[in-house]
C-alpha cells in the first residue's frame, strides 16, 4: 500500500507541474473544447442533474457546463467538503453567486441550500463530473490525495465523467482496491471510452 501511495504521489507531482506549465492560452482553448464536447454529448443531453466541481486556478474551467445546464433547466449541484472526515455533500445552486469560499480556498455552496441525496435519488439521469490530476485508459484516476471523490463515489450509481486534457489520459496509473473508475472521460478531442 505504501508503494502505491508513493508512486501516486510522484505521478501527481509530475502531472501537476506539467499542467502548471501549460501555456495559459492553450489551456483555455482546450478547456473551452472540453466544455463544448460535454455540452453536445448525449450524456449531458439526457442528464437531469449534474454534480460539478468548482475549478481551481489551473484546473479545466468547467463553469460553462454549469451555465449551459442551468439555462437548459437542469439541476446543478456543487460539493461542500468536510475536512474532518474527508466527506462531501453536494448542494443545488441556481447561480454561481450562491457559492462562497470554503475548504481549501475552493468555492462551495452553503449548507443551507437543498442537498442532493445519492442514496434516495433516482440516479438514472444523474451525472457526476469528476476532477483528477491524471486518468488512465481504464478510467482510474489520481486525484489530489484527499480521498473525497473515492469516498463519495462508492455509493454513487449515476454516470461518472472524468474531465481531462488528452495528454493527461495515460496508459496506466497505480490503483488500490478502494480506487474507483469513471465511466467515460471527456477531453478536448471528444469522448474517450475507457478500454
mmCIF file with all atom_site columns, C-alpha atoms in Angstrom:
data_model
loop_
_atom_site.group_PDB
_atom_site.id
_atom_site.type_symbol
_atom_site.label_atom_id
_atom_site.label_alt_id
_atom_site.label_comp_id
_atom_site.label_asym_id
_atom_site.label_entity_id
_atom_site.label_seq_id
_atom_site.pdbx_PDB_ins_code
_atom_site.Cartn_x
_atom_site.Cartn_y
_atom_site.Cartn_z
_atom_site.occupancy
_atom_site.B_iso_or_equiv
_atom_site.pdbx_formal_charge
_atom_site.auth_seq_id
_atom_site.auth_comp_id
_atom_site.auth_asym_id
_atom_site.auth_atom_id
_atom_site.pdbx_PDB_model_num
ATOM 1   C CA . UNK A 1 1   ? 0.000   0.000  0.000   1.00 0.00 ? 1   UNK A CA 1
ATOM 2   C CA . UNK A 1 2   ? 2.842   2.374  0.881   1.00 0.00 ? 2   UNK A CA 1
ATOM 3   C CA . UNK A 1 3   ? 4.480   1.722  -2.503  1.00 0.00 ? 3   UNK A CA 1
ATOM 4   C CA . UNK A 1 4   ? 1.245   2.547  -4.354  1.00 0.00 ? 4   UNK A CA 1
ATOM 5   C CA . UNK A 1 5   ? 0.833   5.772  -2.349  1.00 0.00 ? 5   UNK A CA 1
ATOM 6   C CA . UNK A 1 6   ? 4.447   6.784  -3.012  1.00 0.00 ? 6   UNK A CA 1
ATOM 7   C CA . UNK A 1 7   ? 4.100   6.054  -6.736  1.00 0.00 ? 7   UNK A CA 1
ATOM 8   C CA . UNK A 1 8   ? 0.814   8.017  -6.889  1.00 0.00 ? 8   UNK A CA 1
ATOM 9   C CA . UNK A 1 9   ? 2.473   10.995 -5.178  1.00 0.00 ? 9   UNK A CA 1
ATOM 10  C CA . UNK A 1 10  ? 5.302   11.014 -7.726  1.00 0.00 ? 10  UNK A CA 1
ATOM 11  C CA . UNK A 1 11  ? 2.863   10.829 -10.657 1.00 0.00 ? 11  UNK A CA 1
ATOM 12  C CA . UNK A 1 12  ? 0.622   13.502 -9.105  1.00 0.00 ? 12  UNK A CA 1
ATOM 13  C CA . UNK A 1 13  ? 3.544   15.901 -8.672  1.00 0.00 ? 13  UNK A CA 1
ATOM 14  C CA . UNK A 1 14  ? 4.783   15.286 -12.219 1.00 0.00 ? 14  UNK A CA 1
ATOM 15  C CA . UNK A 1 15  ? 1.382   15.953 -13.824 1.00 0.00 ? 15  UNK A CA 1
ATOM 16  C CA . UNK A 1 16  ? 0.567   18.920 -11.585 1.00 0.00 ? 16  UNK A CA 1
ATOM 17  C CA . UNK A 1 17  ? 3.827   20.514 -12.712 1.00 0.00 ? 17  UNK A CA 1
ATOM 18  C CA . UNK A 1 18  ? 3.055   19.606 -16.339 1.00 0.00 ? 18  UNK A CA 1
ATOM 19  C CA . UNK A 1 19  ? -0.393  21.197 -16.001 1.00 0.00 ? 19  UNK A CA 1
ATOM 20  C CA . UNK A 1 20  ? 1.014   24.349 -14.384 1.00 0.00 ? 20  UNK A CA 1
ATOM 21  C CA . UNK A 1 21  ? 3.497   24.728 -17.238 1.00 0.00 ? 21  UNK A CA 1
ATOM 22  C CA . UNK A 1 22  ? 0.828   24.627 -19.963 1.00 0.00 ? 22  UNK A CA 1
ATOM 23  C CA . UNK A 1 23  ? 0.517   27.833 -21.951 1.00 0.00 ? 23  UNK A CA 1
ATOM 24  C CA . UNK A 1 24  ? -2.493  29.664 -20.397 1.00 0.00 ? 24  UNK A CA 1
ATOM 25  C CA . UNK A 1 25  ? -3.980  30.436 -23.815 1.00 0.00 ? 25  UNK A CA 1
ATOM 26  C CA . UNK A 1 26  ? -3.685  26.813 -24.936 1.00 0.00 ? 26  UNK A CA 1
ATOM 27  C CA . UNK A 1 27  ? -5.122  25.642 -21.607 1.00 0.00 ? 27  UNK A CA 1
ATOM 28  C CA . UNK A 1 28  ? -8.116  27.970 -22.054 1.00 0.00 ? 28  UNK A CA 1
ATOM 29  C CA . UNK A 1 29  ? -8.686  26.790 -25.644 1.00 0.00 ? 29  UNK A CA 1
ATOM 30  C CA . UNK A 1 30  ? -8.567  23.122 -24.640 1.00 0.00 ? 30  UNK A CA 1
ATOM 31  C CA . UNK A 1 31  ? -10.878 23.829 -21.700 1.00 0.00 ? 31  UNK A CA 1
ATOM 32  C CA . UNK A 1 32  ? -13.419 25.504 -23.992 1.00 0.00 ? 32  UNK A CA 1
ATOM 33  C CA . UNK A 1 33  ? -13.324 22.494 -26.350 1.00 0.00 ? 33  UNK A CA 1
ATOM 34  C CA . UNK A 1 34  ? -13.836 20.073 -23.446 1.00 0.00 ? 34  UNK A CA 1
ATOM 35  C CA . UNK A 1 35  ? -16.870 22.075 -22.303 1.00 0.00 ? 35  UNK A CA 1
ATOM 36  C CA . UNK A 1 36  ? -18.302 22.212 -25.845 1.00 0.00 ? 36  UNK A CA 1
ATOM 37  C CA . UNK A 1 37  ? -17.761 18.455 -26.243 1.00 0.00 ? 37  UNK A CA 1
ATOM 38  C CA . UNK A 1 38  ? -19.521 17.768 -22.958 1.00 0.00 ? 38  UNK A CA 1
ATOM 39  C CA . UNK A 1 39  ? -22.449 20.093 -23.697 1.00 0.00 ? 39  UNK A CA 1
ATOM 40  C CA . UNK A 1 40  ? -23.002 18.497 -27.123 1.00 0.00 ? 40  UNK A CA 1
ATOM 41  C CA . UNK A 1 41  ? -22.836 14.929 -25.737 1.00 0.00 ? 41  UNK A CA 1
ATOM 42  C CA . UNK A 1 42  ? -25.760 12.570 -25.139 1.00 0.00 ? 42  UNK A CA 1
ATOM 43  C CA . UNK A 1 43  ? -24.528 12.245 -21.544 1.00 0.00 ? 43  UNK A CA 1
ATOM 44  C CA . UNK A 1 44  ? -25.248 15.938 -20.998 1.00 0.00 ? 44  UNK A CA 1
ATOM 45  C CA . UNK A 1 45  ? -28.429 15.991 -23.075 1.00 0.00 ? 45  UNK A CA 1
ATOM 46  C CA . UNK A 1 46  ? -30.104 13.210 -21.086 1.00 0.00 ? 46  UNK A CA 1
ATOM 47  C CA . UNK A 1 47  ? -28.899 14.347 -17.660 1.00 0.00 ? 47  UNK A CA 1
ATOM 48  C CA . UNK A 1 48  ? -31.457 15.872 -15.297 1.00 0.00 ? 48  UNK A CA 1
ATOM 49  C CA . UNK A 1 49  ? -28.932 16.522 -12.520 1.00 0.00 ? 49  UNK A CA 1
ATOM 50  C CA . UNK A 1 50  ? -25.241 17.352 -12.932 1.00 0.00 ? 50  UNK A CA 1
ATOM 51  C CA . UNK A 1 51  ? -22.861 17.207 -9.986  1.00 0.00 ? 51  UNK A CA 1
ATOM 52  C CA . UNK A 1 52  ? -19.998 19.591 -10.713 1.00 0.00 ? 52  UNK A CA 1
ATOM 53  C CA . UNK A 1 53  ? -16.701 20.631 -9.170  1.00 0.00 ? 53  UNK A CA 1
ATOM 54  C CA . UNK A 1 54  ? -15.609 24.252 -8.897  1.00 0.00 ? 54  UNK A CA 1
ATOM 55  C CA . UNK A 1 55  ? -12.289 24.647 -10.752 1.00 0.00 ? 55  UNK A CA 1
ATOM 56  C CA . UNK A 1 56  ? -9.089  25.713 -9.073  1.00 0.00 ? 56  UNK A CA 1
ATOM 57  C CA . UNK A 1 57  ? -6.768  28.111 -10.910 1.00 0.00 ? 57  UNK A CA 1
ATOM 58  C CA . UNK A 1 58  ? -5.059  25.647 -13.242 1.00 0.00 ? 58  UNK A CA 1
ATOM 59  C CA . UNK A 1 59  ? -7.883  23.100 -13.497 1.00 0.00 ? 59  UNK A CA 1
ATOM 60  C CA . UNK A 1 60  ? -10.154 22.805 -16.521 1.00 0.00 ? 60  UNK A CA 1
ATOM 61  C CA . UNK A 1 61  ? -12.709 25.605 -16.196 1.00 0.00 ? 61  UNK A CA 1
ATOM 62  C CA . UNK A 1 62  ? -15.957 23.642 -16.427 1.00 0.00 ? 62  UNK A CA 1
ATOM 63  C CA . UNK A 1 63  ? -18.194 26.530 -15.339 1.00 0.00 ? 63  UNK A CA 1
ATOM 64  C CA . UNK A 1 64  ? -19.647 26.866 -18.898 1.00 0.00 ? 64  UNK A CA 1
ATOM 65  C CA . UNK A 1 65  ? -21.117 23.365 -18.430 1.00 0.00 ? 65  UNK A CA 1
ATOM 66  C CA . UNK A 1 66  ? -22.935 24.527 -15.293 1.00 0.00 ? 66  UNK A CA 1
ATOM 67  C CA . UNK A 1 67  ? -24.184 27.647 -17.107 1.00 0.00 ? 67  UNK A CA 1
ATOM 68  C CA . UNK A 1 68  ? -25.475 25.573 -20.046 1.00 0.00 ? 68  UNK A CA 1
ATOM 69  C CA . UNK A 1 69  ? -27.113 23.080 -17.688 1.00 0.00 ? 69  UNK A CA 1
ATOM 70  C CA . UNK A 1 70  ? -28.899 25.801 -15.699 1.00 0.00 ? 70  UNK A CA 1
ATOM 71  C CA . UNK A 1 71  ? -30.005 27.506 -18.932 1.00 0.00 ? 71  UNK A CA 1
ATOM 72  C CA . UNK A 1 72  ? -31.435 24.162 -20.113 1.00 0.00 ? 72  UNK A CA 1
ATOM 73  C CA . UNK A 1 73  ? -33.430 23.741 -16.898 1.00 0.00 ? 73  UNK A CA 1
ATOM 74  C CA . UNK A 1 74  ? -31.220 21.028 -15.429 1.00 0.00 ? 74  UNK A CA 1
ATOM 75  C CA . UNK A 1 75  ? -30.350 20.889 -11.739 1.00 0.00 ? 75  UNK A CA 1
ATOM 76  C CA . UNK A 1 76  ? -26.735 21.678 -10.862 1.00 0.00 ? 76  UNK A CA 1
ATOM 77  C CA . UNK A 1 77  ? -25.000 20.875 -7.583  1.00 0.00 ? 77  UNK A CA 1
ATOM 78  C CA . UNK A 1 78  ? -21.534 21.642 -6.199  1.00 0.00 ? 78  UNK A CA 1
ATOM 79  C CA . UNK A 1 79  ? -19.759 19.851 -3.344  1.00 0.00 ? 79  UNK A CA 1
ATOM 80  C CA . UNK A 1 80  ? -19.142 21.110 0.146   1.00 0.00 ? 80  UNK A CA 1
ATOM 81  C CA . UNK A 1 81  ? -16.161 19.370 1.749   1.00 0.00 ? 81  UNK A CA 1
ATOM 82  C CA . UNK A 1 82  ? -15.827 18.297 5.355   1.00 0.00 ? 82  UNK A CA 1
ATOM 83  C CA . UNK A 1 83  ? -12.052 18.183 6.104   1.00 0.00 ? 83  UNK A CA 1
ATOM 84  C CA . UNK A 1 84  ? -12.632 16.317 9.382   1.00 0.00 ? 84  UNK A CA 1
ATOM 85  C CA . UNK A 1 85  ? -13.731 13.070 7.735   1.00 0.00 ? 85  UNK A CA 1
ATOM 86  C CA . UNK A 1 86  ? -12.935 13.846 4.067   1.00 0.00 ? 86  UNK A CA 1
ATOM 87  C CA . UNK A 1 87  ? -16.595 13.561 3.081   1.00 0.00 ? 87  UNK A CA 1
ATOM 88  C CA . UNK A 1 88  ? -18.600 15.698 0.650   1.00 0.00 ? 88  UNK A CA 1
ATOM 89  C CA . UNK A 1 89  ? -22.226 16.698 0.261   1.00 0.00 ? 89  UNK A CA 1
ATOM 90  C CA . UNK A 1 90  ? -23.497 18.198 -2.993  1.00 0.00 ? 90  UNK A CA 1
ATOM 91  C CA . UNK A 1 91  ? -25.900 21.152 -2.755  1.00 0.00 ? 91  UNK A CA 1
ATOM 92  C CA . UNK A 1 92  ? -28.083 22.504 -5.563  1.00 0.00 ? 92  UNK A CA 1
ATOM 93  C CA . UNK A 1 93  ? -27.402 26.039 -6.773  1.00 0.00 ? 93  UNK A CA 1
ATOM 94  C CA . UNK A 1 94  ? -29.191 28.381 -9.164  1.00 0.00 ? 94  UNK A CA 1
ATOM 95  C CA . UNK A 1 95  ? -26.230 30.699 -9.674  1.00 0.00 ? 95  UNK A CA 1
ATOM 96  C CA . UNK A 1 96  ? -22.502 30.999 -9.001  1.00 0.00 ? 96  UNK A CA 1
ATOM 97  C CA . UNK A 1 97  ? -23.415 33.944 -6.766  1.00 0.00 ? 97  UNK A CA 1
ATOM 98  C CA . UNK A 1 98  ? -24.608 31.454 -4.147  1.00 0.00 ? 98  UNK A CA 1
ATOM 99  C CA . UNK A 1 99  ? -21.123 29.977 -3.746  1.00 0.00 ? 99  UNK A CA 1
ATOM 100 C CA . UNK A 1 100 ? -18.725 31.126 -1.040  1.00 0.00 ? 100 UNK A CA 1
ATOM 101 C CA . UNK A 1 101 ? -15.049 30.452 -0.240  1.00 0.00 ? 101 UNK A CA 1
ATOM 102 C CA . UNK A 1 102 ? -14.812 27.139 1.603   1.00 0.00 ? 102 UNK A CA 1
ATOM 103 C CA . UNK A 1 103 ? -12.347 24.394 2.401   1.00 0.00 ? 103 UNK A CA 1
ATOM 104 C CA . UNK A 1 104 ? -9.035  24.562 0.550   1.00 0.00 ? 104 UNK A CA 1
ATOM 105 C CA . UNK A 1 105 ? -9.994  28.029 -0.801  1.00 0.00 ? 105 UNK A CA 1
ATOM 106 C CA . UNK A 1 106 ? -12.426 26.429 -3.250  1.00 0.00 ? 106 UNK A CA 1
ATOM 107 C CA . UNK A 1 107 ? -15.834 27.987 -3.847  1.00 0.00 ? 107 UNK A CA 1
ATOM 108 C CA . UNK A 1 108 ? -18.539 25.919 -2.148  1.00 0.00 ? 108 UNK A CA 1
ATOM 109 C CA . UNK A 1 109 ? -22.294 26.118 -1.649  1.00 0.00 ? 109 UNK A CA 1
ATOM 110 C CA . UNK A 1 110 ? -23.599 26.953 1.831   1.00 0.00 ? 110 UNK A CA 1
ATOM 111 C CA . UNK A 1 111 ? -25.131 24.035 3.749   1.00 0.00 ? 111 UNK A CA 1
ATOM 112 C CA . UNK A 1 112 ? -28.426 25.942 3.891   1.00 0.00 ? 112 UNK A CA 1
ATOM 113 C CA . UNK A 1 113 ? -29.185 25.062 0.254   1.00 0.00 ? 113 UNK A CA 1
ATOM 114 C CA . UNK A 1 114 ? -31.076 21.870 -0.713  1.00 0.00 ? 114 UNK A CA 1
ATOM 115 C CA . UNK A 1 115 ? -28.790 18.813 -0.747  1.00 0.00 ? 115 UNK A CA 1
ATOM 116 C CA . UNK A 1 116 ? -28.582 16.025 -3.315  1.00 0.00 ? 116 UNK A CA 1
ATOM 117 C CA . UNK A 1 117 ? -29.126 12.676 -1.615  1.00 0.00 ? 117 UNK A CA 1
ATOM 118 C CA . UNK A 1 118 ? -27.285 9.987  -3.544  1.00 0.00 ? 118 UNK A CA 1
ATOM 119 C CA . UNK A 1 119 ? -28.949 7.193  -1.565  1.00 0.00 ? 119 UNK A CA 1
ATOM 120 C CA . UNK A 1 120 ? -32.559 8.110  -2.269  1.00 0.00 ? 120 UNK A CA 1
ATOM 121 C CA . UNK A 1 121 ? -32.237 9.910  -5.617  1.00 0.00 ? 121 UNK A CA 1
ATOM 122 C CA . UNK A 1 122 ? -33.285 8.277  -8.864  1.00 0.00 ? 122 UNK A CA 1
ATOM 123 C CA . UNK A 1 123 ? -29.800 8.044  -10.371 1.00 0.00 ? 123 UNK A CA 1
ATOM 124 C CA . UNK A 1 124 ? -30.575 7.084  -13.968 1.00 0.00 ? 124 UNK A CA 1
ATOM 125 C CA . UNK A 1 125 ? -30.155 10.658 -15.195 1.00 0.00 ? 125 UNK A CA 1
ATOM 126 C CA . UNK A 1 126 ? -27.555 11.931 -12.733 1.00 0.00 ? 126 UNK A CA 1
ATOM 127 C CA . UNK A 1 127 ? -24.052 12.751 -13.963 1.00 0.00 ? 127 UNK A CA 1
ATOM 128 C CA . UNK A 1 128 ? -21.081 13.420 -11.692 1.00 0.00 ? 128 UNK A CA 1
ATOM 129 C CA . UNK A 1 129 ? -18.191 15.292 -13.306 1.00 0.00 ? 129 UNK A CA 1
ATOM 130 C CA . UNK A 1 130 ? -15.068 14.038 -11.568 1.00 0.00 ? 130 UNK A CA 1
ATOM 131 C CA . UNK A 1 131 ? -11.836 16.039 -11.296 1.00 0.00 ? 131 UNK A CA 1
ATOM 132 C CA . UNK A 1 132 ? -8.371  14.477 -11.325 1.00 0.00 ? 132 UNK A CA 1
ATOM 133 C CA . UNK A 1 133 ? -4.766  15.285 -11.946 1.00 0.00 ? 133 UNK A CA 1
ATOM 134 C CA . UNK A 1 134 ? -4.471  12.388 -14.407 1.00 0.00 ? 134 UNK A CA 1
ATOM 135 C CA . UNK A 1 135 ? -6.605  9.458  -15.609 1.00 0.00 ? 135 UNK A CA 1
ATOM 136 C CA . UNK A 1 136 ? -5.637  6.172  -17.170 1.00 0.00 ? 136 UNK A CA 1
ATOM 137 C CA . UNK A 1 137 ? -7.302  4.408  -20.099 1.00 0.00 ? 137 UNK A CA 1
ATOM 138 C CA . UNK A 1 138 ? -9.273  2.128  -17.778 1.00 0.00 ? 138 UNK A CA 1
ATOM 139 C CA . UNK A 1 139 ? -10.841 5.129  -16.026 1.00 0.00 ? 139 UNK A CA 1
ATOM 140 C CA . UNK A 1 140 ? -8.726  5.025  -12.847 1.00 0.00 ? 140 UNK A CA 1
ATOM 141 C CA . UNK A 1 141 ? -7.610  8.424  -11.609 1.00 0.00 ? 141 UNK A CA 1
ATOM 142 C CA . UNK A 1 142 ? -5.056  10.115 -9.454  1.00 0.00 ? 142 UNK A CA 1
ATOM 143 C CA . UNK A 1 143 ? -6.728  12.987 -7.655  1.00 0.00 ? 143 UNK A CA 1
ATOM 144 C CA . UNK A 1 144 ? -5.302  15.365 -5.101  1.00 0.00 ? 144 UNK A CA 1
ATOM 145 C CA . UNK A 1 145 ? -4.814  12.763 -2.395  1.00 0.00 ? 145 UNK A CA 1
ATOM 146 C CA . UNK A 1 146 ? -7.709  13.644 -0.082  1.00 0.00 ? 146 UNK A CA 1
ATOM 147 C CA . UNK A 1 147 ? -9.885  10.675 -0.979  1.00 0.00 ? 147 UNK A CA 1
ATOM 148 C CA . UNK A 1 148 ? -13.038 12.808 -1.156  1.00 0.00 ? 148 UNK A CA 1
ATOM 149 C CA . UNK A 1 149 ? -14.259 11.501 -4.510  1.00 0.00 ? 149 UNK A CA 1
ATOM 150 C CA . UNK A 1 150 ? -13.341 7.873  -3.816  1.00 0.00 ? 150 UNK A CA 1
ATOM 151 C CA . UNK A 1 151 ? -15.440 8.046  -0.653  1.00 0.00 ? 151 UNK A CA 1
ATOM 152 C CA . UNK A 1 152 ? -18.320 9.821  -2.358  1.00 0.00 ? 152 UNK A CA 1
ATOM 153 C CA . UNK A 1 153 ? -18.443 7.695  -5.495  1.00 0.00 ? 153 UNK A CA 1
ATOM 154 C CA . UNK A 1 154 ? -18.505 4.409  -3.568  1.00 0.00 ? 154 UNK A CA 1
ATOM 155 C CA . UNK A 1 155 ? -22.259 4.868  -3.096  1.00 0.00 ? 155 UNK A CA 1
ATOM 156 C CA . UNK A 1 156 ? -22.994 6.732  -6.326  1.00 0.00 ? 156 UNK A CA 1
ATOM 157 C CA . UNK A 1 157 ? -24.977 4.938  -9.027  1.00 0.00 ? 157 UNK A CA 1
ATOM 158 C CA . UNK A 1 158 ? -25.184 7.601  -11.735 1.00 0.00 ? 158 UNK A CA 1
ATOM 159 C CA . UNK A 1 159 ? -22.757 8.236  -14.617 1.00 0.00 ? 159 UNK A CA 1
ATOM 160 C CA . UNK A 1 160 ? -19.217 9.285  -13.701 1.00 0.00 ? 160 UNK A CA 1
ATOM 161 C CA . UNK A 1 161 ? -17.465 11.506 -16.256 1.00 0.00 ? 161 UNK A CA 1
ATOM 162 C CA . UNK A 1 162 ? -13.777 12.359 -15.947 1.00 0.00 ? 162 UNK A CA 1
ATOM 163 C CA . UNK A 1 163 ? -12.576 15.677 -17.354 1.00 0.00 ? 163 UNK A CA 1
ATOM 164 C CA . UNK A 1 164 ? -9.019  15.719 -18.695 1.00 0.00 ? 164 UNK A CA 1
ATOM 165 C CA . UNK A 1 165 ? -6.758  17.114 -21.360 1.00 0.00 ? 165 UNK A CA 1
ATOM 166 C CA . UNK A 1 166 ? -5.996  14.262 -23.771 1.00 0.00 ? 166 UNK A CA 1
ATOM 167 C CA . UNK A 1 167 ? -2.318  14.233 -22.795 1.00 0.00 ? 167 UNK A CA 1
ATOM 168 C CA . UNK A 1 168 ? -3.437  13.596 -19.200 1.00 0.00 ? 168 UNK A CA 1
ATOM 169 C CA . UNK A 1 169 ? -5.107  10.289 -20.086 1.00 0.00 ? 169 UNK A CA 1
ATOM 170 C CA . UNK A 1 170 ? -2.237  7.810  -19.824 1.00 0.00 ? 170 UNK A CA 1
ATOM 171 C CA . UNK A 1 171 ? -1.867  4.067  -20.294 1.00 0.00 ? 171 UNK A CA 1
ATOM 172 C CA . UNK A 1 172 ? -1.933  3.155  -16.626 1.00 0.00 ? 172 UNK A CA 1
ATOM 173 C CA . UNK A 1 173 ? -1.825  4.630  -13.120 1.00 0.00 ? 173 UNK A CA 1
ATOM 174 C CA . UNK A 1 174 ? -1.351  2.681  -9.882  1.00 0.00 ? 174 UNK A CA 1
ATOM 175 C CA . UNK A 1 175 ? -4.568  1.915  -8.028  1.00 0.00 ? 175 UNK A CA 1
ATOM 176 C CA . UNK A 1 176 ? -5.625  0.133  -4.877  1.00 0.00 ? 176 UNK A CA 1
ATOM 177 C CA . UNK A 1 177 ? -8.707  -1.924 -4.092  1.00 0.00 ? 177 UNK A CA 1
ATOM 178 C CA . UNK A 1 178 ? -10.718 1.118  -2.930  1.00 0.00 ? 178 UNK A CA 1
ATOM 179 C CA . UNK A 1 179 ? -9.999  3.165  -6.046  1.00 0.00 ? 179 UNK A CA 1
ATOM 180 C CA . UNK A 1 180 ? -12.956 3.516  -8.401  1.00 0.00 ? 180 UNK A CA 1
ATOM 181 C CA . UNK A 1 181 ? -13.115 4.187  -12.122 1.00 0.00 ? 181 UNK A CA 1
ATOM 182 C CA . UNK A 1 182 ? -15.099 6.783  -14.047 1.00 0.00 ? 182 UNK A CA 1
ATOM 183 C CA . UNK A 1 183 ? -17.416 5.537  -16.814 1.00 0.00 ? 183 UNK A CA 1
ATOM 184 C CA . UNK A 1 184 ? -16.096 7.797  -19.584 1.00 0.00 ? 184 UNK A CA 1
ATOM 185 C CA . UNK A 1 185 ? -13.599 10.624 -19.977 1.00 0.00 ? 185 UNK A CA 1
ATOM 186 C CA . UNK A 1 186 ? -14.100 13.874 -21.858 1.00 0.00 ? 186 UNK A CA 1
ATOM 187 C CA . UNK A 1 187 ? -11.111 15.582 -23.450 1.00 0.00 ? 187 UNK A CA 1
ATOM 188 C CA . UNK A 1 188 ? -10.592 18.365 -25.980 1.00 0.00 ? 188 UNK A CA 1
ATOM 189 C CA . UNK A 1 189 ? -10.599 15.644 -28.657 1.00 0.00 ? 189 UNK A CA 1
ATOM 190 C CA . UNK A 1 190 ? -14.016 14.324 -27.595 1.00 0.00 ? 190 UNK A CA 1
ATOM 191 C CA . UNK A 1 191 ? -15.366 11.433 -25.601 1.00 0.00 ? 191 UNK A CA 1
ATOM 192 C CA . UNK A 1 192 ? -12.828 8.810  -24.546 1.00 0.00 ? 192 UNK A CA 1
ATOM 193 C CA . UNK A 1 193 ? -14.430 5.486  -23.684 1.00 0.00 ? 193 UNK A CA 1
ATOM 194 C CA . UNK A 1 194 ? -12.337 3.543  -21.197 1.00 0.00 ? 194 UNK A CA 1
ATOM 195 C CA . UNK A 1 195 ? -10.595 0.448  -22.517 1.00 0.00 ? 195 UNK A CA 1
#
